[in-house]
């Protein structure tokens, strides 16, 4: 059951099949890592070839928002939610043989993360360097000569380090680039409003996050479908939890700890603690929990999409400035998955504004594994006519795959910027304060 992988080379991703709920249960029998959800390392092996530049046009500007790359679990508490119950059970002699084996692996994983909780891993650095290199070679006109680039991140260190990795690779490829950097309360207020780090958050949303109906529905999936009692009985010989919240925290944070191992080094393989059925329902529950707390689900969209509105407004303003000739070649932003969970549906990218309410249906149509892996990103690439006047065109990429908007165009994947902007302003009118 125990498998340690020490070589960093083995952190390089292998190809995964699309994670659709119809096929997921069977696929998990041979590849449990398909359950990783937002802990999936960036799937750079599955990046698609971009469309040919429209005839008579050239790219001149890119607007980007990227999640930080692969990381350790966010903080000490996230590890404590797993280690403290196991330690308590070990002292009480309340671990099964399977539980003892799990405890040994968890202790090793915890030790590996000591002092670097929440930090970017070497794989996270490599992910952003790879994305930067591809965007540089895909759009050489944008990054030529002494092009002006603005790079901003939230104050979270893993986001700052992701920005650094991305921009350092650009500078290696063209040392003449003029890149400005900022990470501040001001940038955080725009790039991660939903966190409430630099902005007030509605107390009603805080209450919803803490005890909303989505949590009851999530926990019901774990209890009734995943079979949490049977799962816990395979680890503990008696109940060691003080309350149901502590029990659920253990179940979910154990899942996060196991899912995150692909992002760190050395890796410790712990997927065998689950049966394929248990793992499937954990993935369904976690997918529902994330989108129903931070995404475009009808239970939270009145808050989350409104919190993404200042970011979209900033994107529109900066795009307009570039279109109108301010001389900037790129605006690069580095933030978090929960922001992308709201920004993607706010922009209506690829139909992701349509969020099913039923958990398994959501897994089919709105899967965190596909949308917000580590280093997930949105790119907007702008084109202008080489000669004379004409429409400014823009295309949209989600994780470097060209995606659509629900508006008319005669030249997919390209849209007239004025049409796209009108669509965004219509969406903003629904959610902006």
Coordinates of C-alpha atoms in Angstrom, one line a residue:
X1 CA 0.0 0.0 0.0
X2 CA 2.8 2.4 0.8
X3 CA 4.5 4.0 -2.2
X4 CA 7.1 6.7 -1.9
X5 CA 8.3 8.6 -5.0
X6 CA 11.4 10.7 -4.4
X7 CA 12.7 11.6 -7.8
X8 CA 11.5 15.1 -8.9
X9 CA 11.4 13.8 -12.4
X10 CA 8.4 11.7 -11.5
X11 CA 6.5 14.9 -10.7
X12 CA 6.2 15.4 -14.5
X13 CA 2.5 14.9 -15.3
X14 CA 1.2 11.9 -17.2
X15 CA -1.8 12.3 -19.5
X16 CA -5.3 12.1 -18.0
X17 CA -8.6 11.4 -19.8
X18 CA -11.3 14.0 -19.4
X19 CA -12.9 13.7 -15.9
X20 CA -16.6 13.1 -16.8
X21 CA -18.8 11.7 -14.1
X22 CA -20.2 9.1 -16.5
X23 CA -16.9 7.4 -16.8
X24 CA -15.2 8.5 -13.6
X25 CA -16.1 5.6 -11.4
X26 CA -14.6 3.1 -13.7
X27 CA -11.6 5.3 -14.5
X28 CA -10.8 5.6 -10.7
X29 CA -10.2 1.9 -10.5
X30 CA -7.0 2.3 -12.5
X31 CA -6.2 6.0 -11.9
X32 CA -7.4 7.4 -8.6
X33 CA -5.7 10.7 -9.3
X34 CA -8.7 11.6 -11.5
X35 CA -10.4 12.5 -8.2
X36 CA -7.9 15.3 -7.4
X37 CA -10.3 18.1 -8.4
X38 CA -8.6 21.5 -7.7
X39 CA -5.5 19.7 -6.5
X40 CA -4.8 18.4 -10.0
X41 CA -1.4 19.6 -11.2
X42 CA -1.6 21.7 -14.3
X43 CA -2.3 19.5 -17.4
X44 CA 0.4 21.0 -19.6
X45 CA 0.7 17.7 -21.5
X46 CA -2.8 18.3 -22.8
X47 CA -2.3 21.9 -24.1
X48 CA -3.9 22.3 -27.6
X49 CA -2.5 23.9 -30.7
X50 CA -3.7 27.4 -31.1
X51 CA -5.7 28.7 -34.1
X52 CA -4.0 30.5 -36.9
X53 CA -3.9 34.3 -36.6
X54 CA -6.7 35.8 -38.7
X55 CA -5.5 37.0 -42.1
X56 CA -4.5 40.6 -42.1
X57 CA -4.2 40.8 -38.3
X58 CA -1.4 40.6 -35.7
X59 CA -1.6 40.0 -31.9
X60 CA -0.6 43.0 -29.9
X61 CA -1.9 42.5 -26.3
X62 CA -2.7 39.8 -23.8
X63 CA -4.7 40.0 -20.6
X64 CA -4.1 37.1 -18.1
X65 CA -5.3 35.8 -14.8
X66 CA -3.6 32.8 -13.3
X67 CA -3.9 30.7 -10.2
X68 CA -0.8 30.0 -8.3
X69 CA 1.0 26.8 -9.1
X70 CA 1.3 23.5 -7.2
X71 CA 1.6 24.0 -3.5
X72 CA 1.6 22.4 -0.1
X73 CA -1.6 22.4 1.9
X74 CA -2.5 26.0 2.9
X75 CA -1.6 26.2 6.6
X76 CA -0.8 24.2 9.8
X77 CA -4.5 23.9 10.7
X78 CA -5.3 22.0 7.5
X79 CA -2.7 19.4 8.5
X80 CA -3.9 19.4 12.1
X81 CA -7.4 18.5 11.1
X82 CA -5.9 15.1 10.0
X83 CA -3.0 14.6 12.4
X84 CA -4.6 15.4 15.7
X85 CA -7.4 12.9 15.4
X86 CA -5.0 10.2 14.3
X87 CA -2.6 11.1 17.2
X88 CA -5.4 10.9 19.7
X89 CA -6.6 7.5 18.4
X90 CA -3.0 6.2 18.4
X91 CA -2.6 7.1 22.1
X92 CA -5.9 5.5 22.9
X93 CA -5.1 2.3 21.0
X94 CA -8.0 3.0 18.7
X95 CA -6.4 2.5 15.3
X96 CA -7.1 -0.5 13.1
X97 CA -4.1 -2.0 11.2
X98 CA -5.1 0.0 8.2
X99 CA -5.4 3.1 10.5
X100 CA -1.9 2.5 11.8
X101 CA -0.5 2.3 8.3
X102 CA -2.3 5.5 7.3
X103 CA -1.0 7.3 10.4
X104 CA 2.6 6.4 9.6
X105 CA 2.1 7.8 6.1
X106 CA 0.4 11.0 7.3
X107 CA 3.2 11.6 9.8
X108 CA 5.7 11.4 7.0
X109 CA 3.7 13.7 4.8
X110 CA 3.2 16.2 7.6
X111 CA 7.0 16.2 8.3
X112 CA 7.7 16.8 4.7
X113 CA 5.5 20.0 4.8
X114 CA 6.8 21.3 8.1
X115 CA 7.6 25.0 7.9
X116 CA 6.6 25.3 4.2
X117 CA 2.8 25.1 4.5
X118 CA 1.1 26.9 1.7
X119 CA 4.3 27.5 -0.2
X120 CA 4.8 27.0 -3.9
X121 CA 6.5 23.7 -4.7
X122 CA 9.2 23.2 -7.5
X123 CA 6.4 21.8 -9.7
X124 CA 4.4 25.0 -9.2
X125 CA 7.4 27.0 -10.3
X126 CA 7.9 24.8 -13.4
X127 CA 4.2 25.1 -14.3
X128 CA 4.3 28.9 -14.5
X129 CA 7.6 28.8 -16.4
X130 CA 6.1 26.5 -18.9
X131 CA 3.0 28.6 -19.4
X132 CA 5.2 31.7 -19.8
X133 CA 7.3 30.0 -22.4
X134 CA 4.4 28.8 -24.4
X135 CA 2.7 32.2 -24.4
X136 CA 6.0 33.8 -25.5
X137 CA 6.5 31.5 -28.5
X138 CA 2.8 31.5 -29.4
X139 CA 2.6 35.3 -29.6
X140 CA 6.1 36.6 -30.3
X141 CA 4.8 40.0 -31.6
X142 CA 3.5 40.7 -28.1
X143 CA 6.8 40.0 -26.3
X144 CA 9.2 41.6 -28.8
X145 CA 11.8 44.2 -28.1
X146 CA 11.3 46.2 -24.9
X147 CA 7.6 45.5 -24.6
X148 CA 5.9 46.9 -21.5
X149 CA 4.3 44.4 -19.2
X150 CA 2.5 44.9 -15.9
X151 CA 2.5 42.0 -13.4
X152 CA 0.4 42.0 -10.2
X153 CA -0.4 39.4 -7.6
X154 CA -2.1 39.1 -4.3
X155 CA -0.1 39.3 -1.1
X156 CA -0.1 35.5 -0.7
X157 CA 3.5 34.3 -1.0
X158 CA 2.7 31.4 -3.4
X159 CA 1.1 33.9 -5.8
X160 CA 4.1 36.3 -5.6
X161 CA 6.4 33.3 -6.3
X162 CA 4.2 32.2 -9.2
X163 CA 4.4 35.7 -10.7
X164 CA 8.1 35.7 -10.2
X165 CA 8.5 32.3 -12.0
X166 CA 6.3 33.4 -14.9
X167 CA 8.1 36.7 -15.4
X168 CA 11.6 35.4 -14.9
X169 CA 11.0 33.0 -17.7
X170 CA 9.8 35.8 -20.0
X171 CA 13.0 37.8 -19.1
X172 CA 15.2 34.8 -19.8
X173 CA 13.6 34.6 -23.3
X174 CA 13.8 38.4 -23.9
X175 CA 16.0 40.3 -21.4
X176 CA 14.8 43.6 -22.9
X177 CA 11.3 43.3 -21.6
X178 CA 10.1 46.1 -19.4
X179 CA 8.2 44.4 -16.5
X180 CA 6.7 46.2 -13.6
X181 CA 5.7 44.3 -10.4
X182 CA 3.2 45.0 -7.6
X183 CA 1.9 42.9 -4.8
X184 CA -0.1 44.9 -2.2
X185 CA -3.4 45.5 -0.4
X186 CA -4.5 47.4 -3.5
X187 CA -3.8 44.5 -5.9
X188 CA -5.3 42.0 -3.5
X189 CA -8.5 44.0 -3.3
X190 CA -9.0 43.6 -7.1
X191 CA -7.5 40.1 -7.6
X192 CA -9.1 38.3 -4.7
X193 CA -12.1 40.3 -3.4
X194 CA -13.9 37.2 -2.3
X195 CA -11.3 36.4 0.3
X196 CA -12.1 39.6 2.1
X197 CA -8.4 40.3 2.8
X198 CA -8.6 43.9 1.6
X199 CA -12.3 44.4 1.3
X200 CA -15.4 43.9 3.5
X201 CA -17.4 40.7 2.9
X202 CA -21.1 40.5 3.5
X203 CA -21.8 38.9 6.9
X204 CA -24.6 36.9 5.2
X205 CA -22.0 35.3 2.9
X206 CA -19.8 34.5 5.8
X207 CA -22.8 32.8 7.5
X208 CA -23.5 30.9 4.3
X209 CA -19.9 29.7 4.0
X210 CA -19.9 28.6 7.6
X211 CA -23.3 26.8 7.8
X212 CA -25.2 27.2 4.5
X213 CA -27.5 24.5 3.0
X214 CA -24.7 23.5 0.6
X215 CA -22.7 22.1 3.5
X216 CA -25.6 19.9 4.7
X217 CA -26.0 18.6 1.1
X218 CA -22.3 18.0 0.9
X219 CA -22.1 16.1 4.2
X220 CA -25.2 14.1 3.2
X221 CA -23.3 12.8 0.1
X222 CA -20.4 11.8 2.3
X223 CA -22.6 10.1 4.9
X224 CA -25.1 8.4 2.6
X225 CA -23.3 7.8 -0.7
X226 CA -19.6 7.7 0.3
X227 CA -20.4 5.7 3.5
X228 CA -18.5 7.8 6.0
X229 CA -19.2 5.4 8.9
X230 CA -17.8 2.4 7.1
X231 CA -14.8 4.5 5.9
X232 CA -14.0 5.7 9.5
X233 CA -14.5 2.2 10.9
X234 CA -11.8 1.0 8.6
X235 CA -9.4 3.5 10.3
X236 CA -10.6 3.7 13.9
X237 CA -11.8 1.0 16.3
X238 CA -14.0 3.5 18.2
X239 CA -15.3 7.0 17.9
X240 CA -12.6 9.5 18.7
X241 CA -14.3 12.7 17.4
X242 CA -15.8 15.3 19.8
X243 CA -18.4 16.4 17.3
X244 CA -19.7 16.0 13.7
X245 CA -17.7 19.0 12.4
X246 CA -14.5 17.5 13.6
X247 CA -15.4 14.3 11.9
X248 CA -16.1 15.9 8.6
X249 CA -13.0 18.1 8.8
X250 CA -10.9 14.9 9.2
X251 CA -12.6 13.2 6.2
X252 CA -12.2 16.2 3.9
X253 CA -8.7 17.3 4.9
X254 CA -7.5 13.8 4.7
X255 CA -8.8 13.8 1.1
X256 CA -7.0 17.1 0.5
X257 CA -3.7 15.8 2.0
X258 CA -3.8 12.7 -0.2
X259 CA -4.9 14.6 -3.3
X260 CA -2.1 17.2 -2.8
X261 CA 0.7 14.6 -2.9
X262 CA 1.1 14.8 -6.6
X263 CA 2.1 18.5 -6.2
X264 CA 4.9 17.9 -3.7
X265 CA 8.1 16.0 -3.3
X266 CA 8.6 13.4 -2.0
X267 CA 5.2 12.1 -2.8
X268 CA 3.4 9.5 -0.6
X269 CA 0.8 7.3 -2.2
X270 CA -2.3 7.0 0.0
X271 CA -5.1 6.5 -2.4
X272 CA -5.5 2.9 -1.4
X273 CA -7.3 4.1 1.8
X274 CA -10.4 4.4 -0.4
X275 CA -12.4 2.0 -2.5
X276 CA -13.2 3.3 -6.0
X277 CA -16.8 4.0 -4.9
X278 CA -15.7 5.9 -1.8
X279 CA -13.3 7.9 -3.9
X280 CA -15.9 8.7 -6.5
X281 CA -18.4 10.1 -4.0
X282 CA -15.6 12.1 -2.2
X283 CA -14.8 13.7 -5.5
X284 CA -18.5 14.4 -6.2
X285 CA -18.9 15.9 -2.7
X286 CA -15.8 18.1 -2.9
X287 CA -16.6 19.3 -6.3
X288 CA -20.1 20.3 -5.1
X289 CA -18.7 21.9 -2.0
X290 CA -16.2 24.1 -3.9
X291 CA -18.5 25.4 -6.6
X292 CA -21.4 25.9 -4.2
X293 CA -19.2 28.0 -1.9
X294 CA -17.1 30.0 -4.4
X295 CA -18.5 29.5 -7.9
X296 CA -21.6 30.3 -9.9
X297 CA -24.0 28.0 -8.1
X298 CA -27.4 29.6 -7.5
X299 CA -26.9 29.3 -3.7
X300 CA -23.9 31.7 -3.7
X301 CA -23.7 33.5 -7.1
X302 CA -25.3 36.7 -5.8
X303 CA -22.2 37.1 -3.6
X304 CA -19.4 35.4 -5.5
X305 CA -20.0 36.7 -8.9
X306 CA -20.5 40.2 -7.4
X307 CA -17.1 39.8 -5.7
X308 CA -15.5 38.9 -9.1
X309 CA -17.1 42.0 -10.7
X310 CA -14.3 44.5 -9.7
X311 CA -11.8 42.1 -11.3
X312 CA -13.7 41.9 -14.6
X313 CA -14.2 45.7 -14.6
X314 CA -10.4 46.1 -14.2
X315 CA -9.8 43.6 -17.0
X316 CA -12.1 45.6 -19.3
X317 CA -10.6 48.9 -18.4
X318 CA -7.0 47.7 -19.0
X319 CA -8.0 46.0 -22.2
X320 CA -9.6 49.2 -23.5
X321 CA -6.5 51.2 -22.5
X322 CA -4.3 48.8 -24.6
X323 CA -6.7 48.9 -27.5
X324 CA -6.6 52.7 -27.3
X325 CA -2.9 52.8 -27.5
X326 CA -1.4 53.0 -24.0
X327 CA 1.6 51.0 -25.2
X328 CA 1.2 48.1 -22.8
X329 CA 1.7 44.6 -24.3
X330 CA 0.5 42.5 -21.4
X331 CA -1.3 42.6 -18.0
X332 CA -0.4 39.6 -16.0
X333 CA -2.4 38.8 -12.8
X334 CA -1.7 36.0 -10.2
X335 CA -4.2 34.9 -7.7
X336 CA -6.4 32.0 -6.6
X337 CA -8.7 29.2 -7.7
X338 CA -11.7 30.5 -5.9
X339 CA -11.5 33.7 -7.9
X340 CA -11.5 31.7 -11.2
X341 CA -14.5 29.7 -9.9
X342 CA -16.4 33.0 -10.0
X343 CA -14.7 34.8 -12.9
X344 CA -15.3 32.0 -15.4
X345 CA -19.1 31.9 -15.0
X346 CA -19.2 35.7 -14.7
X347 CA -17.6 36.0 -18.1
X348 CA -19.8 33.1 -19.4
X349 CA -16.8 31.2 -20.8
X350 CA -17.7 28.0 -22.6
X351 CA -21.1 27.7 -21.0
X352 CA -19.8 27.6 -17.4
X353 CA -22.4 30.1 -16.3
X354 CA -24.8 27.2 -16.4
X355 CA -24.2 25.4 -13.1
X356 CA -26.3 22.3 -12.4
X357 CA -27.7 21.9 -8.9
X358 CA -27.6 18.1 -8.7
X359 CA -24.2 16.9 -7.5
X360 CA -23.5 14.2 -10.1
X361 CA -24.8 16.4 -12.9
X362 CA -22.5 19.2 -11.7
X363 CA -19.6 16.8 -11.9
X364 CA -20.3 16.2 -15.5
X365 CA -20.8 19.8 -16.5
X366 CA -18.6 21.8 -14.1
X367 CA -15.7 19.9 -12.8
X368 CA -12.9 21.6 -10.8
X369 CA -10.5 19.0 -12.2
X370 CA -10.9 20.5 -15.6
X371 CA -11.5 24.2 -14.7
X372 CA -9.3 25.1 -11.8
X373 CA -6.2 22.8 -11.6
X374 CA -3.1 24.2 -10.1
X375 CA -1.8 27.1 -12.2
X376 CA -5.2 27.4 -14.0
X377 CA -5.5 30.5 -16.1
X378 CA -7.6 32.7 -18.4
X379 CA -5.9 34.3 -21.3
X380 CA -7.4 37.0 -23.6
X381 CA -5.4 37.6 -26.7
X382 CA -6.1 40.8 -28.8
X383 CA -5.5 41.3 -32.5
X384 CA -5.5 44.5 -34.6
X385 CA -5.4 44.9 -38.4
X386 CA -1.9 45.2 -39.8
X387 CA -3.0 47.9 -42.2
X388 CA -5.8 50.4 -42.0
X389 CA -8.8 50.5 -39.7
X390 CA -10.9 47.5 -38.7
X391 CA -12.4 45.7 -35.8
X392 CA -10.2 44.7 -32.8
X393 CA -10.5 41.0 -32.4
X394 CA -10.0 38.9 -29.2
X395 CA -10.0 35.2 -28.4
X396 CA -10.3 33.5 -25.0
X397 CA -8.4 30.6 -23.6
X398 CA -9.1 28.6 -20.4
X399 CA -6.0 26.6 -19.4
X400 CA -4.5 27.3 -22.8
X401 CA -7.5 25.9 -24.6
X402 CA -9.6 28.2 -26.8
X403 CA -13.1 28.6 -25.5
X404 CA -16.3 30.3 -26.5
X405 CA -18.6 33.1 -25.5
X406 CA -22.4 33.0 -25.9
X407 CA -22.4 35.7 -28.6
X408 CA -22.3 35.7 -32.3
X409 CA -19.1 35.6 -34.3
X410 CA -18.2 34.8 -37.9
X411 CA -14.7 33.6 -37.1
X412 CA -14.5 31.3 -34.1
X413 CA -12.6 31.4 -31.8
X414 CA -12.2 35.2 -32.5
X415 CA -14.8 37.8 -31.4
X416 CA -15.0 41.5 -32.0
X417 CA -13.8 43.2 -28.8
X418 CA -16.8 45.6 -28.8
X419 CA -19.2 42.6 -28.9
X420 CA -17.4 40.8 -26.1
X421 CA -17.2 44.0 -24.0
X422 CA -20.9 44.6 -24.4
X423 CA -21.5 41.0 -23.2
X424 CA -19.3 41.5 -20.2
X425 CA -21.0 44.8 -19.3
X426 CA -24.4 43.1 -19.5
X427 CA -23.2 40.4 -17.1
X428 CA -21.7 43.1 -14.8
X429 CA -25.0 45.0 -14.8
X430 CA -26.6 41.9 -13.1
X431 CA -24.0 41.4 -10.4
X432 CA -22.1 44.7 -9.8
X433 CA -23.0 46.7 -6.7

